[in-house]
XYZ file of C-alpha atoms in Angstrom:
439
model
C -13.746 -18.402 -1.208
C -14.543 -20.907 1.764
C -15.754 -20.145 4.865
C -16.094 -22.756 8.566
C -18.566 -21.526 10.741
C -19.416 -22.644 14.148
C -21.150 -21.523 17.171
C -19.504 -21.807 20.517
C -21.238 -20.737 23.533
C -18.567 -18.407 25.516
C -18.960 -16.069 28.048
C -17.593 -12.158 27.625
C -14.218 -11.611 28.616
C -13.383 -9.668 31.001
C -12.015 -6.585 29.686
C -14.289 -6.879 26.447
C -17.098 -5.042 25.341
C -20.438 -6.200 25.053
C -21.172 -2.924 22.764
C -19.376 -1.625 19.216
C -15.849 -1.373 19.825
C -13.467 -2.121 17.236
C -10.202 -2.011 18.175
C -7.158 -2.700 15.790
C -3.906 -4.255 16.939
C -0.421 -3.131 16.474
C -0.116 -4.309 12.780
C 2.198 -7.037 11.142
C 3.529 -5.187 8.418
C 5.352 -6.590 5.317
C 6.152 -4.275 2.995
C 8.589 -2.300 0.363
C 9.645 0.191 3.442
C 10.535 -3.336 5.628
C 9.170 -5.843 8.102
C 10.209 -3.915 11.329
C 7.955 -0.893 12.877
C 10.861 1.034 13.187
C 12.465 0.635 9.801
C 8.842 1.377 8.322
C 8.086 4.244 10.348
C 11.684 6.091 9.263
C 10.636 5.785 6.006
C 7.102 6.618 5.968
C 7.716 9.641 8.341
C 10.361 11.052 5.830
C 9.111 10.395 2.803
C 11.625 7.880 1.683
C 10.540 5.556 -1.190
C 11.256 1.459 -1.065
C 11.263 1.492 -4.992
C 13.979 -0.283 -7.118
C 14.564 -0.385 -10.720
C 13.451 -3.744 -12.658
C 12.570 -5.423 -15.519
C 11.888 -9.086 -14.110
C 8.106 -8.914 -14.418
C 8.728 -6.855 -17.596
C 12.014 -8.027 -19.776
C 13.387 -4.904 -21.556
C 11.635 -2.514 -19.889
C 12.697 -1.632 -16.510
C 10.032 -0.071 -13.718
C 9.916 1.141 -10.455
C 8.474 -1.601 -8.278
C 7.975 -1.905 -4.720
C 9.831 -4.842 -3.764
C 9.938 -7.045 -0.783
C 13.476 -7.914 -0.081
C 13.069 -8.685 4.053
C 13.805 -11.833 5.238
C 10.747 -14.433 4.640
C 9.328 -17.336 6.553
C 10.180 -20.718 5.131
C 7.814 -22.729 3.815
C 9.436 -25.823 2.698
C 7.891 -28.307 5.325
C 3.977 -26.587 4.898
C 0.899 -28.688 2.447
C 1.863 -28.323 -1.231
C -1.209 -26.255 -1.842
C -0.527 -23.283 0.963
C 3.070 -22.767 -0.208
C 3.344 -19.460 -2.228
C 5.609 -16.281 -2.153
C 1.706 -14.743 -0.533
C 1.407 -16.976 1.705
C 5.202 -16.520 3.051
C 4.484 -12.887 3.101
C 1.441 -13.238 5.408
C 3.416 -15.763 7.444
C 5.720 -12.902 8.274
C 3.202 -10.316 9.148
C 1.594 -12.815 11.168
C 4.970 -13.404 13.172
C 4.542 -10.048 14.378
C 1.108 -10.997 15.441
C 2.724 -13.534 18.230
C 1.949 -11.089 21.696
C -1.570 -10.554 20.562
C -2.903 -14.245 19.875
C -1.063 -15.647 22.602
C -3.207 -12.588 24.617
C -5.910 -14.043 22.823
C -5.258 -17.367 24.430
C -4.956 -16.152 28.070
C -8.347 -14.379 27.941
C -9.894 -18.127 27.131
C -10.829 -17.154 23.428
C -12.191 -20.192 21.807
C -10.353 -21.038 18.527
C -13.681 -21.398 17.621
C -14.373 -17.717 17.743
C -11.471 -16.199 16.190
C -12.477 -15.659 12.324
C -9.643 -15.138 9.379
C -10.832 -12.250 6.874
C -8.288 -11.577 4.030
C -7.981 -9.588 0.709
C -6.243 -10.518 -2.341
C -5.970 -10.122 -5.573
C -3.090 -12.518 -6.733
C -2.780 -15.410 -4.305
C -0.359 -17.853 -5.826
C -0.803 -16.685 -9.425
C 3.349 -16.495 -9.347
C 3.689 -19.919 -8.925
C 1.716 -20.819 -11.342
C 3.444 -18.911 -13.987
C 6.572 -20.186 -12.900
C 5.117 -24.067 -13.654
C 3.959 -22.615 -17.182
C 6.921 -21.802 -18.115
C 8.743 -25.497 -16.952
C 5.899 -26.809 -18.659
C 5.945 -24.856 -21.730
C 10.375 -25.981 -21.637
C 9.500 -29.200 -21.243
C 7.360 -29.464 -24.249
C 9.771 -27.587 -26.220
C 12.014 -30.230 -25.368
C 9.717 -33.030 -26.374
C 8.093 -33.909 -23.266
C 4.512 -35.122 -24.245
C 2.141 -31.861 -23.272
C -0.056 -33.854 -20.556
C 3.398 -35.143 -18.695
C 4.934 -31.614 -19.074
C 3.766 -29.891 -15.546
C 6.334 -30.048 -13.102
C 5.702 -32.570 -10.303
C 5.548 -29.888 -7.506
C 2.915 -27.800 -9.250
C -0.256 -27.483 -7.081
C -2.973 -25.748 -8.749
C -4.788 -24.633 -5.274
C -1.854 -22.355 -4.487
C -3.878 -19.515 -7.325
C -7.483 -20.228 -5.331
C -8.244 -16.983 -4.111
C -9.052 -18.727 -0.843
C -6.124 -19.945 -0.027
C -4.529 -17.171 1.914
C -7.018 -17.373 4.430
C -6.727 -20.903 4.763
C -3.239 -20.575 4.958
C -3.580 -17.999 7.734
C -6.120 -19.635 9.661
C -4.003 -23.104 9.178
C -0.808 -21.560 10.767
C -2.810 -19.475 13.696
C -5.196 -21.897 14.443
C -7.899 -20.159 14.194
C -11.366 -22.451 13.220
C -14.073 -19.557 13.148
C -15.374 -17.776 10.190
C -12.617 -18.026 7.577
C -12.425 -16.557 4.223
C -10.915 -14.035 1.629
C -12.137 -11.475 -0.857
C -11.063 -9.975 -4.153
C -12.525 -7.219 -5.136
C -8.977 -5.617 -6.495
C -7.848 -2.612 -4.569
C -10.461 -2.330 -1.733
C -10.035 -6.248 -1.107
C -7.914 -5.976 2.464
C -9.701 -2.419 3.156
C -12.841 -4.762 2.816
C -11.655 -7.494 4.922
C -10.931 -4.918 7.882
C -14.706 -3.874 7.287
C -16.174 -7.521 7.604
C -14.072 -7.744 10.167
C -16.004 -5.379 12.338
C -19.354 -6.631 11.170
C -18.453 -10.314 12.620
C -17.771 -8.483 15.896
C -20.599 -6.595 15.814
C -23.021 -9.249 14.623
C -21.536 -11.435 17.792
C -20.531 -13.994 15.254
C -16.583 -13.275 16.726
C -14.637 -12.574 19.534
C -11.083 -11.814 17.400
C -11.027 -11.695 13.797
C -7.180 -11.645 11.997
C -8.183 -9.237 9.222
C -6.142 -7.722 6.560
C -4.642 -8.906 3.360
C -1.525 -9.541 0.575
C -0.408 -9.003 -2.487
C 2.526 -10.353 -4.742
C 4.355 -9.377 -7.676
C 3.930 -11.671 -10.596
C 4.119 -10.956 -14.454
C 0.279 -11.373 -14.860
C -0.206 -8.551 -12.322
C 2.840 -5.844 -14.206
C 1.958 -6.941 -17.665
C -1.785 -6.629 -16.966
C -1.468 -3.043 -15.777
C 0.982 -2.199 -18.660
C -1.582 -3.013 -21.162
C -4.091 -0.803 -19.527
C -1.365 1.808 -19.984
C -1.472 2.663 -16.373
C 1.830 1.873 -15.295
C 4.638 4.592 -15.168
C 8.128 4.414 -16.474
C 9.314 6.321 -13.889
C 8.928 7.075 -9.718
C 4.997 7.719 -9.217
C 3.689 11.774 -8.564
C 0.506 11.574 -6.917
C -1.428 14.591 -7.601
C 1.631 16.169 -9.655
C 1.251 18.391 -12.975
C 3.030 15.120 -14.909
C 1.884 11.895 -13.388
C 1.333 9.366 -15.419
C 0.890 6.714 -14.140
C 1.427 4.161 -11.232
C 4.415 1.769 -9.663
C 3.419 -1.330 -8.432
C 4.304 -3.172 -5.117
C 3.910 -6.227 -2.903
C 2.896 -6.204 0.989
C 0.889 -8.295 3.680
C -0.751 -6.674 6.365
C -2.430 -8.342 9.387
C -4.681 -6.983 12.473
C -5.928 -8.667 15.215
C -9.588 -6.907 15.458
C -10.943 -7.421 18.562
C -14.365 -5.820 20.695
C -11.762 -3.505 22.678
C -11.919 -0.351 24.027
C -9.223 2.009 24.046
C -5.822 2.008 21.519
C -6.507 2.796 17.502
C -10.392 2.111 17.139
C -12.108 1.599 13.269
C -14.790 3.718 14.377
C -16.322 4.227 10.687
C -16.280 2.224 7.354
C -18.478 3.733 3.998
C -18.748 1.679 1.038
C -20.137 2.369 -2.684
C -20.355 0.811 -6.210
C -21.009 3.573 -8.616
C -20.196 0.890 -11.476
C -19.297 3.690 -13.693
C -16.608 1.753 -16.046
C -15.182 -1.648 -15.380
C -11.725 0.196 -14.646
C -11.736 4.043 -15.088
C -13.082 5.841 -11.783
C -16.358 8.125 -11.872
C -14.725 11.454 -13.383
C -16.899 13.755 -10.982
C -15.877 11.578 -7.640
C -19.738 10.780 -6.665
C -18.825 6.987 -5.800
C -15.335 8.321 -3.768
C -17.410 10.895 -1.928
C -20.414 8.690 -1.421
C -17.893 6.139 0.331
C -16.647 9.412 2.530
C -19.652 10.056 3.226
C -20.662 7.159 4.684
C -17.742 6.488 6.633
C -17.892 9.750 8.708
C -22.042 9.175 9.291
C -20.750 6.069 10.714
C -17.828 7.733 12.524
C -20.725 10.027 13.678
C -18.466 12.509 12.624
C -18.519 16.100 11.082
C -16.102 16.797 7.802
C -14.167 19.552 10.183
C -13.548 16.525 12.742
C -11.091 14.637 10.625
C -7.257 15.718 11.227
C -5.624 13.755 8.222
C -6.847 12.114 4.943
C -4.928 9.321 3.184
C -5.254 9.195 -0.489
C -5.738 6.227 -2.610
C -3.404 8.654 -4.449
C -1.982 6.051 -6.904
C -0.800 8.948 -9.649
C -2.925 8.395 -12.510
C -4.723 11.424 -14.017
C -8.235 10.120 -13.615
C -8.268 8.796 -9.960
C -5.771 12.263 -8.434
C -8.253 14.296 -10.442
C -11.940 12.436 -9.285
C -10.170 11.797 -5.498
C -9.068 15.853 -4.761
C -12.508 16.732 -6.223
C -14.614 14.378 -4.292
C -12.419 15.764 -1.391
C -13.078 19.536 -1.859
C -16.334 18.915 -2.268
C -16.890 17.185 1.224
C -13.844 18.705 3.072
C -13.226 22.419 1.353
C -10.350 23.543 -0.473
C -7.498 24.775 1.236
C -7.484 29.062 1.136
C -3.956 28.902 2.383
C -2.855 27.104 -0.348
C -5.132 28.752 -2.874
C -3.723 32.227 -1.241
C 0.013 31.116 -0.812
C 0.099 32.394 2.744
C -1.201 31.110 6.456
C -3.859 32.928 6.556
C -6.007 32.214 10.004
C -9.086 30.346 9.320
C -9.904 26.609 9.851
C -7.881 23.939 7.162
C -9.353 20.790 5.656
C -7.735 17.601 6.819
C -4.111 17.163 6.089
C -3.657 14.791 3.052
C -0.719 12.827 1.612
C -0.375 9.609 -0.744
C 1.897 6.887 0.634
C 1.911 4.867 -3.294
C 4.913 6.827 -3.932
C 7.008 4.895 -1.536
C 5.737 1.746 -1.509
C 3.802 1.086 -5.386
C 0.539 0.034 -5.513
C 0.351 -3.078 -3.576
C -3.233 -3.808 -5.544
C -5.184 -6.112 -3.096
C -3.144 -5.455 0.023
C -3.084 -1.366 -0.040
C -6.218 -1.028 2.174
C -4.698 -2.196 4.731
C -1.132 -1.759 4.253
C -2.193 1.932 4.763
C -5.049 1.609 7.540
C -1.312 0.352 9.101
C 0.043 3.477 8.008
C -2.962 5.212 9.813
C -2.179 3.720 12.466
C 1.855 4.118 12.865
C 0.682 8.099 12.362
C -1.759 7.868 15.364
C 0.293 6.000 17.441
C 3.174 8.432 16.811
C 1.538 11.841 16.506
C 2.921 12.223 13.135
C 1.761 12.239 9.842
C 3.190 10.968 6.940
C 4.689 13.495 4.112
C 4.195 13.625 0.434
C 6.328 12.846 -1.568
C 5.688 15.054 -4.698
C 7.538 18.232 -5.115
C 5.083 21.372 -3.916
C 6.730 22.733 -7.409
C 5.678 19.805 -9.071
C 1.910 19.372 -8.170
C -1.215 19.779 -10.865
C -2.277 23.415 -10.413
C -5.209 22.687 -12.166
C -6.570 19.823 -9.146
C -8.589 21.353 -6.169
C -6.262 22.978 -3.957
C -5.556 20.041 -1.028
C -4.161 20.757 2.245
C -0.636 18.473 1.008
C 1.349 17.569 4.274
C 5.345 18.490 3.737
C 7.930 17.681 6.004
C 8.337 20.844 6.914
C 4.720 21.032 8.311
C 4.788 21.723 12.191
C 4.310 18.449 14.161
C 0.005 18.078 15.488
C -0.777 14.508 16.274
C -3.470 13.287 14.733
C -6.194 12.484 16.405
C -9.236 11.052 14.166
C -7.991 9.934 10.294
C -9.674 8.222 7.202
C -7.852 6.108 4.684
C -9.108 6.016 1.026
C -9.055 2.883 -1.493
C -11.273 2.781 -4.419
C -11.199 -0.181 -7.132
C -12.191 -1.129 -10.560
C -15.816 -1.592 -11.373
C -17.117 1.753 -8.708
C -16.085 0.183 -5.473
C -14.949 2.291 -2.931
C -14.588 2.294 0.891
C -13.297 4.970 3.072
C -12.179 3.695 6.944
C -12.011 5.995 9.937
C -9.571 5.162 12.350
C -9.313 7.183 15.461
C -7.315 6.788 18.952
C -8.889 6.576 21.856
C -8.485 6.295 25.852
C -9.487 3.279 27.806
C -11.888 5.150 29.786
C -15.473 3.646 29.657
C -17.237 6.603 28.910
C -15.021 7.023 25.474
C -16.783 6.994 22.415
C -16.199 3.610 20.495
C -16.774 2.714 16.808
């Protein structure tokens, strides 16, 4: 991890806030569903999965995995140690960043004060393997062992820092700079430091987010924890078993805004119950819940729509939807079978199912899909059969597609990770009057 900071003396924008806003961009997306808001948003809206059947990452045994097949930057003329199938995924999101740092520019934002906070878990590790195996060929062949490594082989394109280097490198931004790993809270994380440099006054702009890259370390790691399923993922279903994995980058511009999609609330825990089985009873999950709506400054019965870390394994589903009946309620209607007329807890769904588990990168790959629901009034559906789901979970109130439209107005996104750590976010959409509540 490195980090660059310096202090500028600026004066306050105008148009800023001098108190806690926290307002997220339109995001660059990269993932399974596409590189395009619109492309991403017809999927995610009807429930359509972005998996395709594989075995590259696992010869003879073909998986679901969430694939990026959209065009990529090239990174052919960049320094040796930046250049990495990551890195050309954040490249892309950050493309999509263009109208907001060039907004950044106009407003006189020293490059100074614009930090880079990432979250990763595999960095370059994919190149790397691919220069193990030349060099392991080359040996075979009878190349002496210390000649064997291919001449392009850069070892800094695995440093866990390097994304944010990269990022920082190709935006320009000189302020605070570095990336965490702390598996799948990592970019969920980096949104959260995020806000604290704008709080703390260390920022004026942070690019915040994080990716995540397929690679044969990352598949066969997972398969020998016997956590990856042969088939399509069922969050929360009677015979999940399991989770697909995927690849994404996701980048904000976080800025001291008012108004537009505002991180109002961020709770963290470590319950440190096993290094990578979740608490059983859901304290850690609900602690991180918690502490996301006291930050919010928001009641359970305020939150319109939940989404799951949901990745379809029969520990976290089972800890998540009783950590969330605990805070939220269980849903009578669904308990009943009928509409019967008193208040529901917050709509829930899992989004895994159509894109894998994109690891280090699903924090904010679905704080994005947060987002596309507030800015679109619509929430995104599950995609396990109602006939399939585990009767014996907490009853959840499970959004379908053929749930009548509400917009959304206040909504928390879930990620918990090996080791106990978890982190809820609050997102919620606000108005650009003054006198609006900010985060």
């Amino acid at each position: 991890m490195t980090e660059s900071v310096a202090t500028v003396a600026t004066t306050t924008p105008k148009g800023r806030d001098t108190g806690n806003a926290c307002r997220l961009s339109r995001p660059g997306i990269v993932c399974p569903l596409g590189a395009d808001h619109g492309l991403i948003s017809s999927a995610l809206f009807s429930a359509s999965r972005g998996l395709r059947v594989s075995d590259d990452f696992s010869p003879g045994t073909p998986l679901s995995l969430g694939r990026v097949t959209a065009r990529l930057v090239d990174d052919s003329d960049w320094p040796a140690p930046l250049r990495s199938r990551n890195n050309r995924l954040l490249a892309t999101a950050l493309e999509q960043l263009a109208p907001e740092l060039e907004a950044l520019k106009r407003q006189g934002i020293a490059a100074e004060r614009i930090g880079v906070v990432l979250g990763t878990s595999t960095s370059g590790i994919g190149e790397t393997e691919a220069a193990m195996d030349a060099q392991r060929a080359a040996v075979a062949q009878g190349t002496p062992s210390a000649d064997s490594w291919p001449q392009s082989f850069e070892y800094r394109r695995q440093e866990l820092g390097a994304p944010a280097e990269c990022v920082a490198w190709l935006s320009g931004a000189r302020g605070p700079i570095y990336t965490l790993s702390t598996a799948c809270t990592s970019s969920a994380k980096a949104l959260a430091s995020a806000r604290r440099l704008l709080a703390s006054g260390q920022c004026d702009a942070v690019i915040a987010g994080g990716a995540d890259s397929l690679c044969h370390m990352t598949v066969k790691g997972f398969m020998s924890l016997e956590a990856v399923s042969r088939k399509q993922s069922q969050p929360l279903g009677a015979e999940r078993d399991g989770i697909n994995l995927g690849e994404a980058a996701v980048l904000f511009v976080v800025t001291p805004e008012r108004g537009g999609v505002q991180l109002t609330g961020v709770g963290e825990s470590s319950d440190a119950h096993h290094i990578s089985a979740p608490c059983p009873d859901g304290s850690g999950a609900e602690a991180a819940m918690r502490g996301a709506l006291a930050s919010a400054g928001r009641a359970p019965g305020e939150i319109d729509y939940i989404n799951l870390h949901g990745t379809a394994t029969p520990l976290n589903d089972a800890m998540e939807s009783l950590a969330i009946s605990r805070l939220f309620g269980t849903d009578a209607a669904a308990d009943n079978g009928s509409d019967i007329d008193q208040p529901r807890p917050p709509a829930v769904s899992s989004t895994k199912a159509l894109t894998g588990h994109t690891l280090g990168a699903c924090g904010a790959l679905e704080a994005a899909f947060c987002w596309l629901a507030l800015e679109h009034g619509r929430l995104p559906p599950h995609a396990t059969p109602r006939e399939a789901l585990d009767p014996t979970l907490p009853a959840l109130n499970i959004v379908y597609r053929d749930r009548p439209e509400t917009p959304p107005l206040r909504v928390m996104s879930n990620a918990f990770a090996f080791g106990g750590n978890n982190i809820s976010l609050v997102l919620e959409r606000h108005t650009t009057d003054p006198e609006s509540s900010a985060c």
